[in-house]
mmCIF file with all atom_site columns, C-alpha atoms in Angstrom:
data_model
loop_
_atom_site.group_PDB
_atom_site.id
_atom_site.type_symbol
_atom_site.label_atom_id
_atom_site.label_alt_id
_atom_site.label_comp_id
_atom_site.label_asym_id
_atom_site.label_entity_id
_atom_site.label_seq_id
_atom_site.pdbx_PDB_ins_code
_atom_site.Cartn_x
_atom_site.Cartn_y
_atom_site.Cartn_z
_atom_site.occupancy
_atom_site.B_iso_or_equiv
_atom_site.pdbx_formal_charge
_atom_site.auth_seq_id
_atom_site.auth_comp_id
_atom_site.auth_asym_id
_atom_site.auth_atom_id
_atom_site.pdbx_PDB_model_num
ATOM 1   C CA . ASP A 1 1   ? 10.780 4.600   20.269 1.00 75.00 ? 1192 ASP A CA 1
ATOM 2   C CA . ALA A 1 2   ? 8.695  3.077   18.781 1.00 78.00 ? 1193 ALA A CA 1
ATOM 3   C CA . LYS A 1 3   ? 5.676  1.643   20.455 1.00 89.00 ? 1194 LYS A CA 1
ATOM 4   C CA . THR A 1 4   ? 5.593  -2.807  20.019 1.00 94.00 ? 1195 THR A CA 1
ATOM 5   C CA . THR A 1 5   ? 2.510  -4.335  20.439 1.00 95.00 ? 1196 THR A CA 1
ATOM 6   C CA . GLN A 1 6   ? 2.088  -8.458  21.593 1.00 97.00 ? 1197 GLN A CA 1
ATOM 7   C CA . PRO A 1 7   ? 0.019  -11.211 22.361 1.00 97.00 ? 1198 PRO A CA 1
ATOM 8   C CA . THR A 1 8   ? -0.269 -11.211 26.269 1.00 97.00 ? 1199 THR A CA 1
ATOM 9   C CA . SER A 1 9   ? -0.242 -14.727 26.136 1.00 97.00 ? 1200 SER A CA 1
ATOM 10  C CA . MET A 1 10  ? 1.308  -18.105 24.814 1.00 97.00 ? 1201 MET A CA 1
ATOM 11  C CA . ASP A 1 11  ? 1.559  -21.259 24.622 1.00 97.00 ? 1202 ASP A CA 1
ATOM 12  C CA . CYS A 1 12  ? 3.526  -23.776 23.013 1.00 97.00 ? 1203 CYS A CA 1
ATOM 13  C CA . ALA A 1 13  ? 4.833  -27.612 23.263 1.00 97.00 ? 1204 ALA A CA 1
ATOM 14  C CA . GLU A 1 14  ? 7.737  -28.687 24.545 1.00 97.00 ? 1205 GLU A CA 1
ATOM 15  C CA . GLY A 1 15  ? 9.323  -29.187 21.297 1.00 97.00 ? 1206 GLY A CA 1
ATOM 16  C CA . ARG A 1 16  ? 8.043  -27.870 19.161 1.00 97.00 ? 1207 ARG A CA 1
ATOM 17  C CA . ALA A 1 17  ? 8.863  -24.370 17.507 1.00 97.00 ? 1208 ALA A CA 1
ATOM 18  C CA . ALA A 1 18  ? 7.873  -21.775 19.641 1.00 98.00 ? 1209 ALA A CA 1
ATOM 19  C CA . ASN A 1 19  ? 6.608  -17.958 17.540 1.00 98.00 ? 1210 ASN A CA 1
ATOM 20  C CA . LEU A 1 20  ? 6.345  -14.946 19.055 1.00 98.00 ? 1211 LEU A CA 1
ATOM 21  C CA . PRO A 1 21  ? 4.985  -11.766 17.094 1.00 97.00 ? 1212 PRO A CA 1
ATOM 22  C CA . CYS A 1 22  ? 5.794  -7.880  17.854 1.00 97.00 ? 1213 CYS A CA 1
ATOM 23  C CA . ASN A 1 23  ? 4.057  -5.220  15.959 1.00 96.00 ? 1214 ASN A CA 1
ATOM 24  C CA . HIS A 1 24  ? 6.001  -2.391  15.465 1.00 94.00 ? 1215 HIS A CA 1
ATOM 25  C CA . SER A 1 25  ? 3.733  -0.176  12.989 1.00 92.00 ? 1216 SER A CA 1
ATOM 26  C CA . THR A 1 26  ? 5.653  3.270   13.623 1.00 91.00 ? 1217 THR A CA 1
ATOM 27  C CA . ILE A 1 27  ? 9.198  2.167   13.412 1.00 91.00 ? 1218 ILE A CA 1
ATOM 28  C CA . SER A 1 28  ? 11.505 4.179   12.486 1.00 88.00 ? 1219 SER A CA 1
ATOM 29  C CA . GLY A 1 29  ? 14.075 3.657   9.485  1.00 87.00 ? 1220 GLY A CA 1
ATOM 30  C CA . ASN A 1 30  ? 16.863 3.734   12.359 1.00 84.00 ? 1221 ASN A CA 1
ATOM 31  C CA . GLU A 1 31  ? 14.955 1.541   15.178 1.00 88.00 ? 1222 GLU A CA 1
ATOM 32  C CA . TYR A 1 32  ? 15.838 -1.746  15.899 1.00 90.00 ? 1223 TYR A CA 1
ATOM 33  C CA . VAL A 1 33  ? 14.335 -4.540  16.925 1.00 93.00 ? 1224 VAL A CA 1
ATOM 34  C CA . TYR A 1 34  ? 15.240 -6.386  19.382 1.00 93.00 ? 1225 TYR A CA 1
ATOM 35  C CA . TRP A 1 35  ? 14.021 -8.978  21.539 1.00 96.00 ? 1226 TRP A CA 1
ATOM 36  C CA . TYR A 1 36  ? 15.012 -9.408  25.622 1.00 97.00 ? 1227 TYR A CA 1
ATOM 37  C CA . ARG A 1 37  ? 12.990 -12.308 28.524 1.00 98.00 ? 1228 ARG A CA 1
ATOM 38  C CA . GLN A 1 38  ? 13.436 -12.234 31.592 1.00 98.00 ? 1229 GLN A CA 1
ATOM 39  C CA . ILE A 1 39  ? 12.765 -15.829 33.646 1.00 97.00 ? 1230 ILE A CA 1
ATOM 40  C CA . HIS A 1 40  ? 11.159 -15.417 37.151 1.00 93.00 ? 1231 HIS A CA 1
ATOM 41  C CA . SER A 1 41  ? 12.083 -14.140 39.917 1.00 93.00 ? 1232 SER A CA 1
ATOM 42  C CA . GLN A 1 42  ? 15.622 -12.810 36.774 1.00 96.00 ? 1233 GLN A CA 1
ATOM 43  C CA . GLY A 1 43  ? 16.326 -9.383  35.483 1.00 97.00 ? 1234 GLY A CA 1
ATOM 44  C CA . PRO A 1 44  ? 15.876 -9.396  32.228 1.00 97.00 ? 1235 PRO A CA 1
ATOM 45  C CA . GLN A 1 45  ? 18.126 -11.023 28.982 1.00 96.00 ? 1236 GLN A CA 1
ATOM 46  C CA . TYR A 1 46  ? 18.992 -10.378 25.864 1.00 94.00 ? 1237 TYR A CA 1
ATOM 47  C CA . ILE A 1 47  ? 17.690 -12.747 23.253 1.00 96.00 ? 1238 ILE A CA 1
ATOM 48  C CA . ILE A 1 48  ? 18.513 -10.794 18.922 1.00 95.00 ? 1239 ILE A CA 1
ATOM 49  C CA . HIS A 1 49  ? 18.183 -7.576  17.896 1.00 92.00 ? 1240 HIS A CA 1
ATOM 50  C CA . GLY A 1 50  ? 17.955 -6.853  14.242 1.00 92.00 ? 1241 GLY A CA 1
ATOM 51  C CA . LEU A 1 51  ? 17.234 -3.538  12.232 1.00 91.00 ? 1242 LEU A CA 1
ATOM 52  C CA . LYS A 1 52  ? 15.986 -5.396  8.736  1.00 91.00 ? 1243 LYS A CA 1
ATOM 53  C CA . ASN A 1 53  ? 17.497 -8.796  8.031  1.00 86.00 ? 1244 ASN A CA 1
ATOM 54  C CA . ASN A 1 54  ? 16.339 -11.810 9.585  1.00 93.00 ? 1245 ASN A CA 1
ATOM 55  C CA . GLU A 1 55  ? 19.826 -12.576 12.267 1.00 95.00 ? 1246 GLU A CA 1
ATOM 56  C CA . THR A 1 56  ? 19.827 -15.986 13.751 1.00 96.00 ? 1247 THR A CA 1
ATOM 57  C CA . ASN A 1 57  ? 22.288 -17.053 17.014 1.00 95.00 ? 1248 ASN A CA 1
ATOM 58  C CA . GLU A 1 58  ? 22.659 -19.515 19.337 1.00 95.00 ? 1249 GLU A CA 1
ATOM 59  C CA . MET A 1 59  ? 19.377 -19.009 21.345 1.00 94.00 ? 1250 MET A CA 1
ATOM 60  C CA . ALA A 1 60  ? 16.721 -17.860 18.198 1.00 97.00 ? 1251 ALA A CA 1
ATOM 61  C CA . SER A 1 61  ? 15.985 -16.907 14.889 1.00 98.00 ? 1252 SER A CA 1
ATOM 62  C CA . LEU A 1 62  ? 14.448 -12.717 14.246 1.00 98.00 ? 1253 LEU A CA 1
ATOM 63  C CA . ILE A 1 63  ? 12.119 -12.267 10.796 1.00 97.00 ? 1254 ILE A CA 1
ATOM 64  C CA . ILE A 1 64  ? 11.736 -9.018  10.249 1.00 96.00 ? 1255 ILE A CA 1
ATOM 65  C CA . THR A 1 65  ? 8.568  -8.284  7.397  1.00 95.00 ? 1256 THR A CA 1
ATOM 66  C CA . GLU A 1 66  ? 9.752  -6.075  4.528  1.00 94.00 ? 1257 GLU A CA 1
ATOM 67  C CA . ASP A 1 67  ? 8.234  -2.736  6.159  1.00 94.00 ? 1258 ASP A CA 1
ATOM 68  C CA . ARG A 1 68  ? 9.894  -3.552  9.153  1.00 94.00 ? 1259 ARG A CA 1
ATOM 69  C CA . LYS A 1 69  ? 5.922  -2.818  11.231 1.00 95.00 ? 1260 LYS A CA 1
ATOM 70  C CA . SER A 1 70  ? 6.565  -6.590  12.082 1.00 96.00 ? 1261 SER A CA 1
ATOM 71  C CA . SER A 1 71  ? 9.068  -8.714  13.533 1.00 97.00 ? 1262 SER A CA 1
ATOM 72  C CA . THR A 1 72  ? 8.379  -12.632 15.071 1.00 98.00 ? 1263 THR A CA 1
ATOM 73  C CA . LEU A 1 73  ? 10.843 -14.186 17.458 1.00 98.00 ? 1264 LEU A CA 1
ATOM 74  C CA . ILE A 1 74  ? 11.525 -18.106 16.620 1.00 98.00 ? 1265 ILE A CA 1
ATOM 75  C CA . LEU A 1 75  ? 12.374 -20.942 19.254 1.00 97.00 ? 1266 LEU A CA 1
ATOM 76  C CA . PRO A 1 76  ? 13.127 -23.705 17.478 1.00 96.00 ? 1267 PRO A CA 1
ATOM 77  C CA . HIS A 1 77  ? 12.527 -26.506 20.083 1.00 95.00 ? 1268 HIS A CA 1
ATOM 78  C CA . ALA A 1 78  ? 11.478 -24.688 22.551 1.00 96.00 ? 1269 ALA A CA 1
ATOM 79  C CA . THR A 1 79  ? 11.615 -26.909 26.496 1.00 97.00 ? 1270 THR A CA 1
ATOM 80  C CA . LEU A 1 80  ? 10.481 -26.198 30.171 1.00 97.00 ? 1271 LEU A CA 1
ATOM 81  C CA . ARG A 1 81  ? 13.433 -23.108 30.377 1.00 96.00 ? 1272 ARG A CA 1
ATOM 82  C CA . ASP A 1 82  ? 11.736 -20.808 28.223 1.00 97.00 ? 1273 ASP A CA 1
ATOM 83  C CA . THR A 1 83  ? 8.997  -20.224 29.708 1.00 98.00 ? 1274 THR A CA 1
ATOM 84  C CA . ALA A 1 84  ? 9.530  -17.494 30.098 1.00 98.00 ? 1275 ALA A CA 1
ATOM 85  C CA . VAL A 1 85  ? 7.849  -13.464 29.892 1.00 98.00 ? 1276 VAL A CA 1
ATOM 86  C CA . TYR A 1 86  ? 9.325  -11.705 26.113 1.00 98.00 ? 1277 TYR A CA 1
ATOM 87  C CA . TYR A 1 87  ? 10.300 -8.458  25.669 1.00 97.00 ? 1278 TYR A CA 1
ATOM 88  C CA . CYS A 1 88  ? 10.681 -6.556  22.277 1.00 96.00 ? 1279 CYS A CA 1
ATOM 89  C CA . ILE A 1 89  ? 10.951 -3.561  22.235 1.00 94.00 ? 1280 ILE A CA 1
ATOM 90  C CA . ALA A 1 90  ? 12.086 -0.575  19.462 1.00 91.00 ? 1281 ALA A CA 1
ATOM 91  C CA . THR A 1 91  ? 15.040 1.565   20.162 1.00 85.00 ? 1282 THR A CA 1
ATOM 92  C CA . ILE A 1 92  ? 18.050 3.794   18.566 1.00 78.00 ? 1283 ILE A CA 1
ATOM 93  C CA . PRO A 1 93  ? 21.137 2.305   18.951 1.00 68.00 ? 1284 PRO A CA 1
ATOM 94  C CA . TYR A 1 94  ? 23.153 4.025   22.077 1.00 59.00 ? 1285 TYR A CA 1
ATOM 95  C CA . ILE A 1 95  ? 25.796 5.306   18.907 1.00 53.00 ? 1286 ILE A CA 1
ATOM 96  C CA . SER A 1 96  ? 23.478 6.661   17.478 1.00 50.00 ? 1287 SER A CA 1
ATOM 97  C CA . ASN A 1 97  ? 21.326 8.091   20.187 1.00 51.00 ? 1288 ASN A CA 1
ATOM 98  C CA . PHE A 1 98  ? 24.273 10.531  22.050 1.00 52.00 ? 1289 PHE A CA 1
ATOM 99  C CA . GLY A 1 99  ? 24.279 7.644   24.531 1.00 53.00 ? 1290 GLY A CA 1
ATOM 100 C CA . ASN A 1 100 ? 20.919 7.948   25.498 1.00 56.00 ? 1291 ASN A CA 1
ATOM 101 C CA . GLU A 1 101 ? 20.712 3.808   25.795 1.00 71.00 ? 1292 GLU A CA 1
ATOM 102 C CA . LYS A 1 102 ? 17.056 3.198   27.736 1.00 82.00 ? 1293 LYS A CA 1
ATOM 103 C CA . LEU A 1 103 ? 15.283 0.385   27.566 1.00 88.00 ? 1294 LEU A CA 1
ATOM 104 C CA . THR A 1 104 ? 11.240 1.042   27.136 1.00 89.00 ? 1295 THR A CA 1
ATOM 105 C CA . PHE A 1 105 ? 10.004 -2.388  27.744 1.00 93.00 ? 1296 PHE A CA 1
ATOM 106 C CA . GLY A 1 106 ? 6.224  -3.166  26.933 1.00 89.00 ? 1297 GLY A CA 1
ATOM 107 C CA . THR A 1 107 ? 4.056  -5.764  29.360 1.00 90.00 ? 1298 THR A CA 1
ATOM 108 C CA . GLY A 1 108 ? 5.489  -7.882  27.132 1.00 96.00 ? 1299 GLY A CA 1
ATOM 109 C CA . THR A 1 109 ? 4.140  -11.682 26.692 1.00 98.00 ? 1300 THR A CA 1
ATOM 110 C CA . ARG A 1 110 ? 4.152  -14.519 28.773 1.00 97.00 ? 1301 ARG A CA 1
ATOM 111 C CA . LEU A 1 111 ? 5.299  -18.104 27.741 1.00 98.00 ? 1302 LEU A CA 1
ATOM 112 C CA . THR A 1 112 ? 4.321  -21.599 28.912 1.00 98.00 ? 1303 THR A CA 1
ATOM 113 C CA . ILE A 1 113 ? 6.071  -24.641 27.726 1.00 98.00 ? 1304 ILE A CA 1
ATOM 114 C CA . ILE A 1 114 ? 3.539  -27.320 28.002 1.00 97.00 ? 1305 ILE A CA 1
ATOM 115 C CA . PRO A 1 115 ? 5.339  -30.933 29.192 1.00 95.00 ? 1306 PRO A CA 1
ATOM 116 C CA . GLY B 2 1   ? 30.810 -14.941 38.982 1.00 54.00 ? 1450 GLY B CA 1
ATOM 117 C CA . ALA B 2 2   ? 31.113 -12.567 35.406 1.00 81.00 ? 1451 ALA B CA 1
ATOM 118 C CA . GLY B 2 3   ? 27.278 -11.117 35.662 1.00 94.00 ? 1452 GLY B CA 1
ATOM 119 C CA . VAL B 2 4   ? 26.291 -7.965  37.122 1.00 97.00 ? 1453 VAL B CA 1
ATOM 120 C CA . SER B 2 5   ? 25.519 -8.584  40.505 1.00 97.00 ? 1454 SER B CA 1
ATOM 121 C CA . GLN B 2 6   ? 22.722 -7.248  43.415 1.00 98.00 ? 1455 GLN B CA 1
ATOM 122 C CA . SER B 2 7   ? 23.241 -6.385  46.906 1.00 97.00 ? 1456 SER B CA 1
ATOM 123 C CA . PRO B 2 8   ? 21.369 -7.142  48.218 1.00 97.00 ? 1457 PRO B CA 1
ATOM 124 C CA . ARG B 2 9   ? 18.855 -9.546  46.681 1.00 97.00 ? 1458 ARG B CA 1
ATOM 125 C CA . TYR B 2 10  ? 15.189 -8.547  49.702 1.00 98.00 ? 1459 TYR B CA 1
ATOM 126 C CA . LYS B 2 11  ? 14.985 -5.602  51.716 1.00 98.00 ? 1460 LYS B CA 1
ATOM 127 C CA . VAL B 2 12  ? 12.494 -4.876  53.922 1.00 98.00 ? 1461 VAL B CA 1
ATOM 128 C CA . ALA B 2 13  ? 12.599 -1.577  55.372 1.00 97.00 ? 1462 ALA B CA 1
ATOM 129 C CA . LYS B 2 14  ? 9.768  0.180   56.912 1.00 97.00 ? 1463 LYS B CA 1
ATOM 130 C CA . ARG B 2 15  ? 7.846  3.571   55.955 1.00 97.00 ? 1464 ARG B CA 1
ATOM 131 C CA . GLY B 2 16  ? 10.357 6.414   56.268 1.00 97.00 ? 1465 GLY B CA 1
ATOM 132 C CA . GLN B 2 17  ? 13.723 4.632   56.421 1.00 98.00 ? 1466 GLN B CA 1
ATOM 133 C CA . ASP B 2 18  ? 16.313 5.342   54.275 1.00 98.00 ? 1467 ASP B CA 1
ATOM 134 C CA . VAL B 2 19  ? 17.864 1.879   52.569 1.00 98.00 ? 1468 VAL B CA 1
ATOM 135 C CA . ALA B 2 20  ? 21.177 1.771   49.804 1.00 98.00 ? 1469 ALA B CA 1
ATOM 136 C CA . LEU B 2 21  ? 21.031 -0.743  47.163 1.00 98.00 ? 1470 LEU B CA 1
ATOM 137 C CA . ARG B 2 22  ? 24.033 -2.203  45.206 1.00 98.00 ? 1471 ARG B CA 1
ATOM 138 C CA . CYS B 2 23  ? 25.176 -3.029  41.669 1.00 98.00 ? 1472 CYS B CA 1
ATOM 139 C CA . ASP B 2 24  ? 28.365 -4.238  41.180 1.00 98.00 ? 1473 ASP B CA 1
ATOM 140 C CA . PRO B 2 25  ? 28.656 -4.616  36.612 1.00 97.00 ? 1474 PRO B CA 1
ATOM 141 C CA . ILE B 2 26  ? 30.763 -6.435  34.734 1.00 95.00 ? 1475 ILE B CA 1
ATOM 142 C CA . SER B 2 27  ? 34.271 -5.436  34.831 1.00 93.00 ? 1476 SER B CA 1
ATOM 143 C CA . GLY B 2 28  ? 35.378 -3.522  32.644 1.00 89.00 ? 1477 GLY B CA 1
ATOM 144 C CA . HIS B 2 29  ? 31.805 -2.005  31.865 1.00 91.00 ? 1478 HIS B CA 1
ATOM 145 C CA . VAL B 2 30  ? 30.804 1.169   30.951 1.00 89.00 ? 1479 VAL B CA 1
ATOM 146 C CA . SER B 2 31  ? 27.066 1.422   31.370 1.00 89.00 ? 1480 SER B CA 1
ATOM 147 C CA . LEU B 2 32  ? 24.785 1.313   33.590 1.00 93.00 ? 1481 LEU B CA 1
ATOM 148 C CA . PHE B 2 33  ? 21.809 0.995   34.293 1.00 94.00 ? 1482 PHE B CA 1
ATOM 149 C CA . TRP B 2 34  ? 19.197 0.914   37.144 1.00 97.00 ? 1483 TRP B CA 1
ATOM 150 C CA . TYR B 2 35  ? 15.216 -0.071  36.620 1.00 97.00 ? 1484 TYR B CA 1
ATOM 151 C CA . GLN B 2 36  ? 12.743 -0.084  38.638 1.00 98.00 ? 1485 GLN B CA 1
ATOM 152 C CA . GLN B 2 37  ? 9.615  -3.517  37.661 1.00 97.00 ? 1486 GLN B CA 1
ATOM 153 C CA . ALA B 2 38  ? 6.492  -3.110  39.384 1.00 96.00 ? 1487 ALA B CA 1
ATOM 154 C CA . LEU B 2 39  ? 3.682  -6.167  39.779 1.00 93.00 ? 1488 LEU B CA 1
ATOM 155 C CA . GLY B 2 40  ? 3.296  -7.205  37.227 1.00 91.00 ? 1489 GLY B CA 1
ATOM 156 C CA . GLN B 2 41  ? 4.931  -5.012  34.655 1.00 93.00 ? 1490 GLN B CA 1
ATOM 157 C CA . GLY B 2 42  ? 7.525  -4.064  32.622 1.00 95.00 ? 1491 GLY B CA 1
ATOM 158 C CA . PRO B 2 43  ? 10.782 -2.575  34.127 1.00 96.00 ? 1492 PRO B CA 1
ATOM 159 C CA . GLU B 2 44  ? 10.656 1.020   33.719 1.00 96.00 ? 1493 GLU B CA 1
ATOM 160 C CA . PHE B 2 45  ? 14.126 3.233   33.437 1.00 94.00 ? 1494 PHE B CA 1
ATOM 161 C CA . LEU B 2 46  ? 15.806 5.513   36.376 1.00 96.00 ? 1495 LEU B CA 1
ATOM 162 C CA . THR B 2 47  ? 18.522 6.196   34.976 1.00 95.00 ? 1496 THR B CA 1
ATOM 163 C CA . TYR B 2 48  ? 22.072 5.878   33.268 1.00 91.00 ? 1497 TYR B CA 1
ATOM 164 C CA . PHE B 2 49  ? 25.432 6.185   33.701 1.00 92.00 ? 1498 PHE B CA 1
ATOM 165 C CA . GLN B 2 50  ? 28.730 5.504   31.655 1.00 89.00 ? 1499 GLN B CA 1
ATOM 166 C CA . ASN B 2 51  ? 31.271 5.951   33.932 1.00 91.00 ? 1500 ASN B CA 1
ATOM 167 C CA . GLU B 2 52  ? 30.890 8.111   36.820 1.00 94.00 ? 1501 GLU B CA 1
ATOM 168 C CA . ALA B 2 53  ? 29.251 10.340  35.056 1.00 92.00 ? 1502 ALA B CA 1
ATOM 169 C CA . GLN B 2 54  ? 25.448 10.606  35.379 1.00 93.00 ? 1503 GLN B CA 1
ATOM 170 C CA . LEU B 2 55  ? 24.217 11.467  31.741 1.00 89.00 ? 1504 LEU B CA 1
ATOM 171 C CA . ASP B 2 56  ? 20.433 10.608  32.517 1.00 89.00 ? 1505 ASP B CA 1
ATOM 172 C CA . LYS B 2 57  ? 18.333 10.436  35.678 1.00 91.00 ? 1506 LYS B CA 1
ATOM 173 C CA . SER B 2 58  ? 15.049 11.185  34.554 1.00 91.00 ? 1507 SER B CA 1
ATOM 174 C CA . GLY B 2 59  ? 13.247 8.305   35.024 1.00 94.00 ? 1508 GLY B CA 1
ATOM 175 C CA . LEU B 2 60  ? 13.860 8.753   38.795 1.00 96.00 ? 1509 LEU B CA 1
ATOM 176 C CA . PRO B 2 61  ? 10.150 9.944   39.717 1.00 95.00 ? 1510 PRO B CA 1
ATOM 177 C CA . SER B 2 62  ? 11.775 11.875  43.367 1.00 95.00 ? 1511 SER B CA 1
ATOM 178 C CA . ASP B 2 63  ? 14.022 13.621  44.798 1.00 96.00 ? 1512 ASP B CA 1
ATOM 179 C CA . ARG B 2 64  ? 13.838 11.213  47.102 1.00 98.00 ? 1513 ARG B CA 1
ATOM 180 C CA . PHE B 2 65  ? 15.229 8.608   44.896 1.00 98.00 ? 1514 PHE B CA 1
ATOM 181 C CA . PHE B 2 66  ? 19.673 9.174   44.711 1.00 97.00 ? 1515 PHE B CA 1
ATOM 182 C CA . ALA B 2 67  ? 22.232 6.747   42.568 1.00 98.00 ? 1516 ALA B CA 1
ATOM 183 C CA . GLU B 2 68  ? 25.772 7.785   41.895 1.00 97.00 ? 1517 GLU B CA 1
ATOM 184 C CA . ARG B 2 69  ? 28.783 5.683   40.744 1.00 97.00 ? 1518 ARG B CA 1
ATOM 185 C CA . PRO B 2 70  ? 31.801 8.015   42.009 1.00 96.00 ? 1519 PRO B CA 1
ATOM 186 C CA . GLU B 2 71  ? 34.412 5.460   40.673 1.00 94.00 ? 1520 GLU B CA 1
ATOM 187 C CA . GLY B 2 72  ? 33.495 4.289   37.757 1.00 92.00 ? 1521 GLY B CA 1
ATOM 188 C CA . SER B 2 73  ? 32.667 1.065   38.308 1.00 95.00 ? 1522 SER B CA 1
ATOM 189 C CA . VAL B 2 74  ? 29.743 0.146   41.988 1.00 98.00 ? 1523 VAL B CA 1
ATOM 190 C CA . SER B 2 75  ? 26.540 2.280   41.762 1.00 98.00 ? 1524 SER B CA 1
ATOM 191 C CA . THR B 2 76  ? 24.298 2.326   45.386 1.00 98.00 ? 1525 THR B CA 1
ATOM 192 C CA . LEU B 2 77  ? 20.959 3.170   44.902 1.00 98.00 ? 1526 LEU B CA 1
ATOM 193 C CA . LYS B 2 78  ? 19.356 4.879   47.766 1.00 98.00 ? 1527 LYS B CA 1
ATOM 194 C CA . ILE B 2 79  ? 16.071 6.047   47.895 1.00 98.00 ? 1528 ILE B CA 1
ATOM 195 C CA . GLN B 2 80  ? 15.504 8.204   51.452 1.00 98.00 ? 1529 GLN B CA 1
ATOM 196 C CA . ARG B 2 81  ? 11.430 8.393   53.538 1.00 98.00 ? 1530 ARG B CA 1
ATOM 197 C CA . THR B 2 82  ? 11.216 5.801   51.808 1.00 98.00 ? 1531 THR B CA 1
ATOM 198 C CA . GLN B 2 83  ? 6.692  4.783   51.264 1.00 97.00 ? 1532 GLN B CA 1
ATOM 199 C CA . GLN B 2 84  ? 4.703  1.893   50.474 1.00 96.00 ? 1533 GLN B CA 1
ATOM 200 C CA . GLU B 2 85  ? 4.721  2.704   46.299 1.00 96.00 ? 1534 GLU B CA 1
ATOM 201 C CA . ASP B 2 86  ? 8.244  2.160   46.295 1.00 97.00 ? 1535 ASP B CA 1
ATOM 202 C CA . SER B 2 87  ? 8.227  -1.413  46.568 1.00 98.00 ? 1536 SER B CA 1
ATOM 203 C CA . ALA B 2 88  ? 9.178  -3.103  44.076 1.00 98.00 ? 1537 ALA B CA 1
ATOM 204 C CA . VAL B 2 89  ? 12.894 -4.644  42.645 1.00 98.00 ? 1538 VAL B CA 1
ATOM 205 C CA . TYR B 2 90  ? 15.244 -2.830  41.157 1.00 98.00 ? 1539 TYR B CA 1
ATOM 206 C CA . LEU B 2 91  ? 17.122 -4.255  38.880 1.00 98.00 ? 1540 LEU B CA 1
ATOM 207 C CA . CYS B 2 92  ? 20.706 -3.378  37.543 1.00 98.00 ? 1541 CYS B CA 1
ATOM 208 C CA . ALA B 2 93  ? 21.978 -3.021  33.852 1.00 95.00 ? 1542 ALA B CA 1
ATOM 209 C CA . SER B 2 94  ? 25.815 -2.682  33.147 1.00 93.00 ? 1543 SER B CA 1
ATOM 210 C CA . SER B 2 95  ? 27.476 -3.106  28.937 1.00 89.00 ? 1544 SER B CA 1
ATOM 211 C CA . LEU B 2 96  ? 30.632 -3.215  27.431 1.00 84.00 ? 1545 LEU B CA 1
ATOM 212 C CA . ASP B 2 97  ? 29.962 0.730   26.252 1.00 69.00 ? 1546 ASP B CA 1
ATOM 213 C CA . ARG B 2 98  ? 29.279 3.230   23.264 1.00 59.00 ? 1547 ARG B CA 1
ATOM 214 C CA . VAL B 2 99  ? 31.949 2.787   21.443 1.00 57.00 ? 1548 VAL B CA 1
ATOM 215 C CA . ARG B 2 100 ? 30.540 0.043   19.406 1.00 57.00 ? 1549 ARG B CA 1
ATOM 216 C CA . THR B 2 101 ? 27.318 -0.615  18.746 1.00 59.00 ? 1550 THR B CA 1
ATOM 217 C CA . ASN B 2 102 ? 23.871 -2.450  19.912 1.00 66.00 ? 1551 ASN B CA 1
ATOM 218 C CA . GLN B 2 103 ? 26.370 -3.874  22.655 1.00 76.00 ? 1552 GLN B CA 1
ATOM 219 C CA . PRO B 2 104 ? 23.438 -5.503  24.994 1.00 86.00 ? 1553 PRO B CA 1
ATOM 220 C CA . GLN B 2 105 ? 22.882 -4.853  28.865 1.00 90.00 ? 1554 GLN B CA 1
ATOM 221 C CA . HIS B 2 106 ? 23.512 -7.174  31.157 1.00 93.00 ? 1555 HIS B CA 1
ATOM 222 C CA . PHE B 2 107 ? 20.386 -7.255  33.902 1.00 97.00 ? 1556 PHE B CA 1
ATOM 223 C CA . GLY B 2 108 ? 21.060 -8.393  37.574 1.00 97.00 ? 1557 GLY B CA 1
ATOM 224 C CA . ASP B 2 109 ? 18.529 -10.785 39.388 1.00 97.00 ? 1558 ASP B CA 1
ATOM 225 C CA . GLY B 2 110 ? 17.634 -7.053  41.176 1.00 98.00 ? 1559 GLY B CA 1
ATOM 226 C CA . THR B 2 111 ? 16.570 -6.166  44.381 1.00 98.00 ? 1560 THR B CA 1
ATOM 227 C CA . ARG B 2 112 ? 13.200 -6.932  46.067 1.00 98.00 ? 1561 ARG B CA 1
ATOM 228 C CA . LEU B 2 113 ? 12.413 -4.414  48.252 1.00 98.00 ? 1562 LEU B CA 1
ATOM 229 C CA . SER B 2 114 ? 9.737  -3.834  50.298 1.00 98.00 ? 1563 SER B CA 1
ATOM 230 C CA . ILE B 2 115 ? 8.124  -1.051  52.107 1.00 97.00 ? 1564 ILE B CA 1
ATOM 231 C CA . LEU B 2 116 ? 6.131  -1.779  55.397 1.00 95.00 ? 1565 LEU B CA 1
#
């Protein structure tokens, strides 16, 4: 898995868009970018993933740069419930990795939503 | 509930005791994972099952750690002769299958193990 680098912590005002950056400059062509988050005392929760196109779902948007060396997770209207540690992971999906599907988490970004 | 269920939520044991942690994956999920999360760190992979087959156990820290999934559903992580460094949150995750790509892993809320 490619190494990812994230800021240790970030604050965001409630109601504003939270933009969480991730650097993955050594990402290979077949590695996807996944985002998970972990709310205190809970297990990680899948948010979104992408390869090279921007993606959007009901939770967030993922913007991947054209060179794929970095990406940004966007929470469009942050609420207090979005306070969590956010993990950016670059990995090969299992279908092409012969079943080795493990996720390699770093230390993530601790996002605090300020009322 | 349709999520991954882990029990117990909290476990306190004395050093040297054996412990067993249970994971009930989402019904029908083929893949099952165990992770260990130390305080302030991200989860670290321990082992992976596809149905009842343990395909990867490269993350198990020592031979005191043993995992099984005999019928391809419920899994148990057993730690023998526990030591203080085993104190951590143990997370279980499951995902649908290998055929469809990019199936996300669904995590339980973990078992917090404290070794005294």
